[in-house]
Each structure stands twice: as structure tokens, then as C-alpha cells.
Amino acid sequence: MQNDMKKELDELFAFGQEVIGLLEQEIRQRDNKINMLENNYKNIKDRLEQMKQSLRNLLKD
């Protein structure tokens, strides 16, 4: 009886560890996507600023 309960607890623990591992992987992937989007946003913002400055320079001439 105790062996059965210990086996069930071990299986439950292993399942919990697997779930935690999958959640951590999902979090890492989400964080990577967020970082990529932030970098893309910054790059687009920088390019728009450069274009705006170029346009200003053209209009001055």
C-alpha cells in the first residue's frame, strides 16, 4: 500500500517537473518574442527618425 502511494507520488512529482519545464520553455520563448518585437520597434523608430531628418535637410535646401 505504501509502495503504491510512493509510486503515485513519484509519478505525480515527475509530471509536475515536466509541466514546470514546459512552462519555463514557453516563458523563454515569449520573452524572446518580446525582445525581438522591442528591437524591431526601436529599429523602425530609428529609421523613421532618420527619414524625418533627411526630409528636413532636403526641405532646407
mmCIF file with all atom_site columns, C-alpha atoms in Angstrom:
data_model
loop_
_atom_site.group_PDB
_atom_site.id
_atom_site.type_symbol
_atom_site.label_atom_id
_atom_site.label_alt_id
_atom_site.label_comp_id
_atom_site.label_asym_id
_atom_site.label_entity_id
_atom_site.label_seq_id
_atom_site.pdbx_PDB_ins_code
_atom_site.Cartn_x
_atom_site.Cartn_y
_atom_site.Cartn_z
_atom_site.occupancy
_atom_site.B_iso_or_equiv
_atom_site.pdbx_formal_charge
_atom_site.auth_seq_id
_atom_site.auth_comp_id
_atom_site.auth_asym_id
_atom_site.auth_atom_id
_atom_site.pdbx_PDB_model_num
ATOM 1  C CA . MET A 1 1  ? 0.000  0.000  0.000   1.00 0.00 ? 1  MET A CA 1
ATOM 2  C CA . GLN A 1 2  ? 2.724  2.465  0.953   1.00 0.00 ? 2  GLN A CA 1
ATOM 3  C CA . ASN A 1 3  ? 4.766  1.420  -2.087  1.00 0.00 ? 3  ASN A CA 1
ATOM 4  C CA . ASP A 1 4  ? 1.779  2.199  -4.323  1.00 0.00 ? 4  ASP A CA 1
ATOM 5  C CA . MET A 1 5  ? 1.342  5.607  -2.717  1.00 0.00 ? 5  MET A CA 1
ATOM 6  C CA . LYS A 1 6  ? 5.058  6.355  -3.034  1.00 0.00 ? 6  LYS A CA 1
ATOM 7  C CA . LYS A 1 7  ? 4.979  5.299  -6.683  1.00 0.00 ? 7  LYS A CA 1
ATOM 8  C CA . GLU A 1 8  ? 1.984  7.569  -7.327  1.00 0.00 ? 8  GLU A CA 1
ATOM 9  C CA . LEU A 1 9  ? 3.701  10.467 -5.569  1.00 0.00 ? 9  LEU A CA 1
ATOM 10 C CA . ASP A 1 10 ? 6.863  9.904  -7.600  1.00 0.00 ? 10 ASP A CA 1
ATOM 11 C CA . GLU A 1 11 ? 4.847  9.861  -10.830 1.00 0.00 ? 11 GLU A CA 1
ATOM 12 C CA . LEU A 1 12 ? 2.970  12.989 -9.798  1.00 0.00 ? 12 LEU A CA 1
ATOM 13 C CA . PHE A 1 13 ? 6.226  14.727 -8.921  1.00 0.00 ? 13 PHE A CA 1
ATOM 14 C CA . ALA A 1 14 ? 7.757  13.740 -12.283 1.00 0.00 ? 14 ALA A CA 1
ATOM 15 C CA . PHE A 1 15 ? 4.660  15.025 -14.088 1.00 0.00 ? 15 PHE A CA 1
ATOM 16 C CA . GLY A 1 16 ? 4.848  18.292 -12.140 1.00 0.00 ? 16 GLY A CA 1
ATOM 17 C CA . GLN A 1 17 ? 8.523  18.682 -13.059 1.00 0.00 ? 17 GLN A CA 1
ATOM 18 C CA . GLU A 1 18 ? 7.656  18.104 -16.727 1.00 0.00 ? 18 GLU A CA 1
ATOM 19 C CA . VAL A 1 19 ? 4.884  20.719 -16.582 1.00 0.00 ? 19 VAL A CA 1
ATOM 20 C CA . ILE A 1 20 ? 7.238  23.215 -14.934 1.00 0.00 ? 20 ILE A CA 1
ATOM 21 C CA . GLY A 1 21 ? 9.848  22.574 -17.622 1.00 0.00 ? 21 GLY A CA 1
ATOM 22 C CA . LEU A 1 22 ? 7.310  23.167 -20.390 1.00 0.00 ? 22 LEU A CA 1
ATOM 23 C CA . LEU A 1 23 ? 6.091  26.364 -18.733 1.00 0.00 ? 23 LEU A CA 1
ATOM 24 C CA . GLU A 1 24 ? 9.658  27.642 -18.373 1.00 0.00 ? 24 GLU A CA 1
ATOM 25 C CA . GLN A 1 25 ? 10.259 26.909 -22.061 1.00 0.00 ? 25 GLN A CA 1
ATOM 26 C CA . GLU A 1 26 ? 7.094  28.814 -23.017 1.00 0.00 ? 26 GLU A CA 1
ATOM 27 C CA . ILE A 1 27 ? 8.167  31.759 -20.867 1.00 0.00 ? 27 ILE A CA 1
ATOM 28 C CA . ARG A 1 28 ? 11.610 31.838 -22.518 1.00 0.00 ? 28 ARG A CA 1
ATOM 29 C CA . GLN A 1 29 ? 10.007 31.764 -25.978 1.00 0.00 ? 29 GLN A CA 1
ATOM 30 C CA . ARG A 1 30 ? 7.618  34.552 -25.002 1.00 0.00 ? 30 ARG A CA 1
ATOM 31 C CA . ASP A 1 31 ? 10.481 36.638 -23.613 1.00 0.00 ? 31 ASP A CA 1
ATOM 32 C CA . ASN A 1 32 ? 12.442 36.108 -26.843 1.00 0.00 ? 32 ASN A CA 1
ATOM 33 C CA . LYS A 1 33 ? 9.455  37.241 -28.905 1.00 0.00 ? 33 LYS A CA 1
ATOM 34 C CA . ILE A 1 34 ? 9.025  40.325 -26.721 1.00 0.00 ? 34 ILE A CA 1
ATOM 35 C CA . ASN A 1 35 ? 12.710 41.198 -27.093 1.00 0.00 ? 35 ASN A CA 1
ATOM 36 C CA . MET A 1 36 ? 12.509 40.736 -30.855 1.00 0.00 ? 36 MET A CA 1
ATOM 37 C CA . LEU A 1 37 ? 9.435  42.996 -31.061 1.00 0.00 ? 37 LEU A CA 1
ATOM 38 C CA . GLU A 1 38 ? 11.102 45.639 -28.901 1.00 0.00 ? 38 GLU A CA 1
ATOM 39 C CA . ASN A 1 39 ? 14.193 45.575 -31.135 1.00 0.00 ? 39 ASN A CA 1
ATOM 40 C CA . ASN A 1 40 ? 12.048 45.792 -34.274 1.00 0.00 ? 40 ASN A CA 1
ATOM 41 C CA . TYR A 1 41 ? 10.152 48.733 -32.799 1.00 0.00 ? 41 TYR A CA 1
ATOM 42 C CA . LYS A 1 42 ? 13.399 50.514 -31.917 1.00 0.00 ? 42 LYS A CA 1
ATOM 43 C CA . ASN A 1 43 ? 14.824 49.904 -35.401 1.00 0.00 ? 43 ASN A CA 1
ATOM 44 C CA . ILE A 1 44 ? 11.691 51.199 -37.100 1.00 0.00 ? 44 ILE A CA 1
ATOM 45 C CA . LYS A 1 45 ? 11.596 54.219 -34.821 1.00 0.00 ? 45 LYS A CA 1
ATOM 46 C CA . ASP A 1 46 ? 15.274 54.964 -35.576 1.00 0.00 ? 46 ASP A CA 1
ATOM 47 C CA . ARG A 1 47 ? 14.715 54.615 -39.334 1.00 0.00 ? 47 ARG A CA 1
ATOM 48 C CA . LEU A 1 48 ? 11.691 56.907 -39.208 1.00 0.00 ? 48 LEU A CA 1
ATOM 49 C CA . GLU A 1 49 ? 13.721 59.460 -37.295 1.00 0.00 ? 49 GLU A CA 1
ATOM 50 C CA . GLN A 1 50 ? 16.480 59.261 -39.909 1.00 0.00 ? 50 GLN A CA 1
ATOM 51 C CA . MET A 1 51 ? 13.951 59.688 -42.712 1.00 0.00 ? 51 MET A CA 1
ATOM 52 C CA . LYS A 1 52 ? 12.406 62.654 -40.923 1.00 0.00 ? 52 LYS A CA 1
ATOM 53 C CA . GLN A 1 53 ? 15.819 64.259 -40.549 1.00 0.00 ? 53 GLN A CA 1
ATOM 54 C CA . SER A 1 54 ? 16.651 63.609 -44.204 1.00 0.00 ? 54 SER A CA 1
ATOM 55 C CA . LEU A 1 55 ? 13.372 65.202 -45.232 1.00 0.00 ? 55 LEU A CA 1
ATOM 56 C CA . ARG A 1 56 ? 14.095 68.229 -43.070 1.00 0.00 ? 56 ARG A CA 1
ATOM 57 C CA . ASN A 1 57 ? 17.518 68.545 -44.662 1.00 0.00 ? 57 ASN A CA 1
ATOM 58 C CA . LEU A 1 58 ? 16.001 68.334 -48.158 1.00 0.00 ? 58 LEU A CA 1
ATOM 59 C CA . LEU A 1 59 ? 13.421 70.983 -47.330 1.00 0.00 ? 59 LEU A CA 1
ATOM 60 C CA . LYS A 1 60 ? 16.112 73.354 -46.040 1.00 0.00 ? 60 LYS A CA 1
ATOM 61 C CA . ASP A 1 61 ? 17.918 73.317 -49.367 1.00 0.00 ? 61 ASP A CA 1
#
